[in-house]
Short mmCIF file of C-alpha atoms in Angstrom, two decimals:
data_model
loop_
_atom_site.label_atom_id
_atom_site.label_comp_id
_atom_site.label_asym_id
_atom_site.label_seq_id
_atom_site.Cartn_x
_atom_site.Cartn_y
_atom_site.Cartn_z
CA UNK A 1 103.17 124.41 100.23
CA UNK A 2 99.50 125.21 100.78
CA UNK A 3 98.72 128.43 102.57
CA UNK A 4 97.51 126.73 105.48
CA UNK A 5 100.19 124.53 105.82
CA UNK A 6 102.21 127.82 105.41
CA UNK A 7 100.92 128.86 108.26
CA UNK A 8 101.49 126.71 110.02
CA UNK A 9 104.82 126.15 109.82
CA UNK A 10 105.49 129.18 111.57
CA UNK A 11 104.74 127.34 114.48
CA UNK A 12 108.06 125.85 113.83
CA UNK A 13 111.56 127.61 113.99
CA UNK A 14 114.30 124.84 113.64
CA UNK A 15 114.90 125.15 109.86
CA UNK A 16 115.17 121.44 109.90
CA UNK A 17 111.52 121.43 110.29
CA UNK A 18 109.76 124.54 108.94
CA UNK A 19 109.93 123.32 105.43
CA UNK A 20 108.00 120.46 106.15
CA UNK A 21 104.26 120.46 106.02
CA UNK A 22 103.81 117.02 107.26
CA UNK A 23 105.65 118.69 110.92
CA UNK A 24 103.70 121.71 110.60
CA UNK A 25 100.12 119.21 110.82
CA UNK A 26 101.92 117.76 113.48
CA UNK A 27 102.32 121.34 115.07
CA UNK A 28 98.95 122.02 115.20
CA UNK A 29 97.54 119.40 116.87
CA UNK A 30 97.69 116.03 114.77
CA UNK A 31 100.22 113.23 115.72
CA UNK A 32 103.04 111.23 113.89
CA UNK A 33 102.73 107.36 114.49
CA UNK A 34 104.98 104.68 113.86
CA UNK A 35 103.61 103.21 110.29
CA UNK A 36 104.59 107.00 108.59
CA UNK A 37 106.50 107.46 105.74
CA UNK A 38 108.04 110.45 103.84
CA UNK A 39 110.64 113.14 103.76
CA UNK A 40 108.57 114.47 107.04
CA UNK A 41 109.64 111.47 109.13
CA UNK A 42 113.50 111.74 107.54
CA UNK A 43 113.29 115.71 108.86
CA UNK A 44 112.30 114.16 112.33
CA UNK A 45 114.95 111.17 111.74
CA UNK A 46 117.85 113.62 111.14
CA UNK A 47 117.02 115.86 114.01
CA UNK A 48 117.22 112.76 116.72
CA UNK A 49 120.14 111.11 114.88
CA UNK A 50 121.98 114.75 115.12
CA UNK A 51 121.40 114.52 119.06
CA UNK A 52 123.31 111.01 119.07
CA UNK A 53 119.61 109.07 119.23
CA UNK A 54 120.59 106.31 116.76
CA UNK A 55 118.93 105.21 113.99
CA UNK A 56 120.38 102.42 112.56
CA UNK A 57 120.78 103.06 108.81
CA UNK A 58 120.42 106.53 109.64
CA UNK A 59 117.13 108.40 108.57
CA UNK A 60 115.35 106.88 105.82
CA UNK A 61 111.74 108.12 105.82
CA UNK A 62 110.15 104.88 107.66
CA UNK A 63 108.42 105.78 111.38
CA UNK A 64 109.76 101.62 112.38
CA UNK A 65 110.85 100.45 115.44
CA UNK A 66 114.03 102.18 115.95
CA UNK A 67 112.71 104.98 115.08
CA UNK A 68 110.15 104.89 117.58
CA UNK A 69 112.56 103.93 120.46
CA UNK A 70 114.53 106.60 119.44
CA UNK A 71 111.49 109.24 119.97
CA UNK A 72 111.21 107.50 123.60
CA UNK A 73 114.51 107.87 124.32
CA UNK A 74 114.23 111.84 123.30
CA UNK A 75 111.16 111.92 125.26
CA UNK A 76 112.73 110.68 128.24
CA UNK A 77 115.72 113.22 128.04
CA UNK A 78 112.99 116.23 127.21
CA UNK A 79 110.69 114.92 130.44
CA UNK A 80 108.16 113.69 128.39
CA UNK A 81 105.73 110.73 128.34
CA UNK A 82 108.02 108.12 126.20
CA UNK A 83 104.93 106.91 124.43
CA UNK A 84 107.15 106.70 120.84
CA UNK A 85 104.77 108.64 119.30
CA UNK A 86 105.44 112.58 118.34
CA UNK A 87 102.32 114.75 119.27
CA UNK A 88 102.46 118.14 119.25
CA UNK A 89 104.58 118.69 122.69
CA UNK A 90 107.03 116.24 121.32
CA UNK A 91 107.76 118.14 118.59
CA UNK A 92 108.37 121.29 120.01
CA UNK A 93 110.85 119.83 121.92
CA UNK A 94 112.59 119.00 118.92
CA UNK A 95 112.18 122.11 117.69
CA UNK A 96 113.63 123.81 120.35
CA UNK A 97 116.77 120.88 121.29
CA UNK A 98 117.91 119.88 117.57
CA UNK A 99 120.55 121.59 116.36
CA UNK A 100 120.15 123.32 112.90
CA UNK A 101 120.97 121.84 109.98
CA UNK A 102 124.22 120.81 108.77
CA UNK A 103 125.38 120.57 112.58
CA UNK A 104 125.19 117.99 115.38
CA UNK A 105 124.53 118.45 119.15
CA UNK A 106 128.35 118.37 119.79
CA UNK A 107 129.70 120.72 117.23
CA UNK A 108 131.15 123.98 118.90
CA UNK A 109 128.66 126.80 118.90
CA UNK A 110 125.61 124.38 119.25
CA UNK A 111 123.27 124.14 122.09
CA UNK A 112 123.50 120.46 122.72
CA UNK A 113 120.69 120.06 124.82
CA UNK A 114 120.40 118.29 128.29
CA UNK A 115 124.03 117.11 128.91
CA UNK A 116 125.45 115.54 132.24
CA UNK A 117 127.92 116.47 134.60
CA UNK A 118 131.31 114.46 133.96
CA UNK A 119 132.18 114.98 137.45
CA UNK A 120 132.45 111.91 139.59
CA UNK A 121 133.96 113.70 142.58
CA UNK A 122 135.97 116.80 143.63
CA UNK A 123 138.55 117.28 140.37
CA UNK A 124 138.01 114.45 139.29
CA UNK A 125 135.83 113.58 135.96
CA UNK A 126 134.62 110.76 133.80
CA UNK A 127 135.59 110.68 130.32
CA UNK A 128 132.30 108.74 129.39
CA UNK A 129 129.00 109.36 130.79
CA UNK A 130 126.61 106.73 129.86
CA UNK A 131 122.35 107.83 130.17
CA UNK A 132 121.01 104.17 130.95
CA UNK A 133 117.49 105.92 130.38
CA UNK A 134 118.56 107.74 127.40
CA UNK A 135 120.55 104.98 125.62
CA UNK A 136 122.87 107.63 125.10
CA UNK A 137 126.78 108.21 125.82
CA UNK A 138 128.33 110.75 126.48
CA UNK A 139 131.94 111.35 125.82
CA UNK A 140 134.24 114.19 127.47
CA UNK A 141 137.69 115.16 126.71
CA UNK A 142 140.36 115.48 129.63
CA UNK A 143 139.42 118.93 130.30
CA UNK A 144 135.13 118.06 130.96
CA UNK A 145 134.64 119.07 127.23
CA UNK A 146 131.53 117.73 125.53
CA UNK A 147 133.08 116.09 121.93
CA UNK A 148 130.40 113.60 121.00
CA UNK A 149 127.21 111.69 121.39
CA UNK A 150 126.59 107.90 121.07
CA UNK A 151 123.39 105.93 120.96
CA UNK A 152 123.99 102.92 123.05
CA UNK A 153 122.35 99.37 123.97
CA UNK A 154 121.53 98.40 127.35
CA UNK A 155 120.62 95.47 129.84
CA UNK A 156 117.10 93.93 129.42
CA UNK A 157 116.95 92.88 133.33
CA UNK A 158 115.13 89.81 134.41
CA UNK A 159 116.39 87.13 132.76
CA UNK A 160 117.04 83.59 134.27
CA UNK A 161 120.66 82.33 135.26
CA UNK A 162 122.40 85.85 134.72
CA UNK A 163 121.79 85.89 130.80
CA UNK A 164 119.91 89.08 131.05
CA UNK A 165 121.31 91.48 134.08
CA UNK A 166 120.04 95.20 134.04
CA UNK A 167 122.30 97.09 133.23
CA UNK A 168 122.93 99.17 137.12
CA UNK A 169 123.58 102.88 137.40
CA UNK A 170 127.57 103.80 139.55
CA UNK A 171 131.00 104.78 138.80
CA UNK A 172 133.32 102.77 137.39
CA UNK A 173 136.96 102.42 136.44
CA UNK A 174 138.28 100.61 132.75
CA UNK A 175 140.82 97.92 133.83
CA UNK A 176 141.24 96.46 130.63
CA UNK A 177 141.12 97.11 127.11
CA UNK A 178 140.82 94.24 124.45
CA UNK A 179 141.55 94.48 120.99
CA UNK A 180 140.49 91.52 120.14
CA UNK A 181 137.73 89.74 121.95
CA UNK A 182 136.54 86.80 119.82
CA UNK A 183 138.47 84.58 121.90
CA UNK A 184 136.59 85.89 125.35
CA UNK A 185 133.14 86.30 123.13
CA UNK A 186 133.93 82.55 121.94
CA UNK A 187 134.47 81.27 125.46
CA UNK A 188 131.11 82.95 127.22
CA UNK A 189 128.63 83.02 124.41
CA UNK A 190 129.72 79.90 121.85
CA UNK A 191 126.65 80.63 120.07
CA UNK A 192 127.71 84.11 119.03
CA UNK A 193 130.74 82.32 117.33
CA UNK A 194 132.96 84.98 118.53
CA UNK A 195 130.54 87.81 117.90
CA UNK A 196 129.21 89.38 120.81
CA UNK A 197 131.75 91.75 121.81
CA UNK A 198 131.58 93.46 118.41
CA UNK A 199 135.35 94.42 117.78
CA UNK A 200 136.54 96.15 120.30
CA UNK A 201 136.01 95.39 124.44
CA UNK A 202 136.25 97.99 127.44
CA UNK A 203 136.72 96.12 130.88
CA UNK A 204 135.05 98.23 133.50
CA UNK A 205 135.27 97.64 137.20
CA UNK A 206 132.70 99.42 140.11
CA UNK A 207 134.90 101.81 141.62
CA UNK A 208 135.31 104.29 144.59
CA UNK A 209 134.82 107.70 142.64
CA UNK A 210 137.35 109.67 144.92
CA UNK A 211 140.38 107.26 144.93
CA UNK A 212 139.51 105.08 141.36
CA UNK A 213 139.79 102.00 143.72
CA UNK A 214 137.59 98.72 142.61
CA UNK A 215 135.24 97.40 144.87
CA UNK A 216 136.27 93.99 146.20
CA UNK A 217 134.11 91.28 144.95
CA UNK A 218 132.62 93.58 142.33
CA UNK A 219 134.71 93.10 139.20
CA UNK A 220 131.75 92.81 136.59
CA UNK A 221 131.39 96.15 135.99
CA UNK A 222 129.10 95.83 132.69
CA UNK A 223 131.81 96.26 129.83
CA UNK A 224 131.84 98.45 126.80
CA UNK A 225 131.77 97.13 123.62
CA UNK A 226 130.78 96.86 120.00
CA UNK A 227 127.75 95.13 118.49
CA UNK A 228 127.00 93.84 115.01
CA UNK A 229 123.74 94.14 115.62
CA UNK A 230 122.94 97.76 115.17
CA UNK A 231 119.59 97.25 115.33
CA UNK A 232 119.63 96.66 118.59
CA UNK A 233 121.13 100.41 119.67
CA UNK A 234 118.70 102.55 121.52
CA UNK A 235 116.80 99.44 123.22
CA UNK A 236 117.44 96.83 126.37
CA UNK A 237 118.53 94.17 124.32
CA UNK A 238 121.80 93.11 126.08
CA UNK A 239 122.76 90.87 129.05
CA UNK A 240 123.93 93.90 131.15
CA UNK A 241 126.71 95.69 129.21
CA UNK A 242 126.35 98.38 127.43
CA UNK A 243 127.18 97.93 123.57
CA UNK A 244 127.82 100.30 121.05
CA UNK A 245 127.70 100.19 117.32
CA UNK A 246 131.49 98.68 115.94
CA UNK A 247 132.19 101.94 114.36
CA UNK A 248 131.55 103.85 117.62
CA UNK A 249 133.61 101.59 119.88
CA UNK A 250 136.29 102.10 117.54
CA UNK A 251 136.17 106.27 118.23
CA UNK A 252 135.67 105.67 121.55
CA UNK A 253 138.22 102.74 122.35
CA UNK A 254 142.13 104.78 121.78
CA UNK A 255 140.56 107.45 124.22
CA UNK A 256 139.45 105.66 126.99
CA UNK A 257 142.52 104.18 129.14
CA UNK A 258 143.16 102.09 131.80
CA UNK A 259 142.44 104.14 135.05
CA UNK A 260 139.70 106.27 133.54
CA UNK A 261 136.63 107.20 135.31
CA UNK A 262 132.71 106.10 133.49
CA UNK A 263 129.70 106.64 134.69
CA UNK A 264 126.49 105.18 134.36
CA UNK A 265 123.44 107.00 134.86
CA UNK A 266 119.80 105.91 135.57
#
């Protein structure tokens, strides 16, 4: 490393980053746009993915589009202007929110950053928080405990003939689990060819957040389920649920039960 790049590292403390001189440019003043390659942009990469921002493919050295929606998303949660690109500001955020290296946002010990509430009412919790804003989830143990971070999808919003609902902040309730939903995917979206449900489906219902009661006349409440399409994580690319990669639905599916409190978040 040059001197001045030395130098400028110390700008940076997360040891994820102070190694890097590409970051330490970025520190002082110059900016990291989408079009960037290099083991730079996989230090940046593995510091977002390690706060449950999801990358699909995980980090790889290429500033594309998921990794810019993933910066946005980061922005968001760090009160930022989610312009996808990382400018000085952005980056000490990261620098102060990543975890070090090795560890992830939900690993004991770690400062995990910004993390909601659970609570839905007086003693009562939700086991899965979902940031609509953040395209994150997150998911609590019985006892309000933190134990891991998910990068979801979310509704796009203004699309014709209910195709494309936005996906609409409240508590819910899962009343229903399905193992198997090719057959419902089959029977709603025939073009998916039993697809779009990934391989596992959460039925959520709007719910009173004191008694767990469903709202008459409000039973879509904007499932949970897996996608194929992990591209699509970390954007509004669904009609209104919010998906989850197929290896994440399948963590999240044997500890959510019927009777459960989620919440979605703006």
């Amino acid at each position: 490393m040059a001197p001045d790049a030395f130098n400028r590292s110390k700008l940076l403390k997360n040891a994820r980053f102070n190694n890097e001189p590409g970051l330490a440019l970025v520190a002082a003043g110059e900016v990291l746009r989408p079009g960037a390659q290099g083991a730079h942009v996989v230090a940046m990469q593995g510091a977002l993915d390690a706060m449950g921002f999801t990358i699909a493919g995980g980090p790889d050295g290429n500033y594309g589009p998921q990794t810019q929606a993933a910066v946005r998303n980061f922005q968001t949660m760090a009160g930022l202007v989610p312009d996808g690109l990382v400018g000085p500001k952005t980056l000490q955020a990261l620098d102060r929110l990543a975890p070090p290296p090795g560890k992830r946002a939900w690993d004991a010990g770690v400062n995990a950053g910004p993390v909601p509430d659970p609570s839905v009412s007086p003693g009562k919790m939700a086991r899965l928080v979902v940031s609509i804003s953040q395209h994150r989830a997150f998911l609590f143990d019985a006892t309000g405990k933190l134990t891991k971070i998910y990068g979801v999808r979310t509704g796009t919003g203004g699309q014709a003939n209910g195709r494309g609902s936005e996906t609409s902040p409240g508590v819910r309730v899962v009343t229903g689990r399905n193992s198997d939903p090719r057959a419902i995917s089959q029977a709603l979206w025939p073009e998916t060819k039993g697809t779009a449900f990934g391989t596992r489906l959460i039925d959520l219902t709007l719910a009173d957040p004191v008694t767990g009661k469903t709202r008459d006349g409000e039973g879509n409440g904007q499932e949970l389920h897996g996608v194929f399409a992990e591209h699509t994580i970390g954007f509004n690319a669904s009609h209104g649920c919010v998906g989850l990669r197929n290896e994440d639905i399948e963590e999240i599916y044997p500890q959510l039960r019927n009777g459960d409190f989620v919440r979605f978040d703006p």
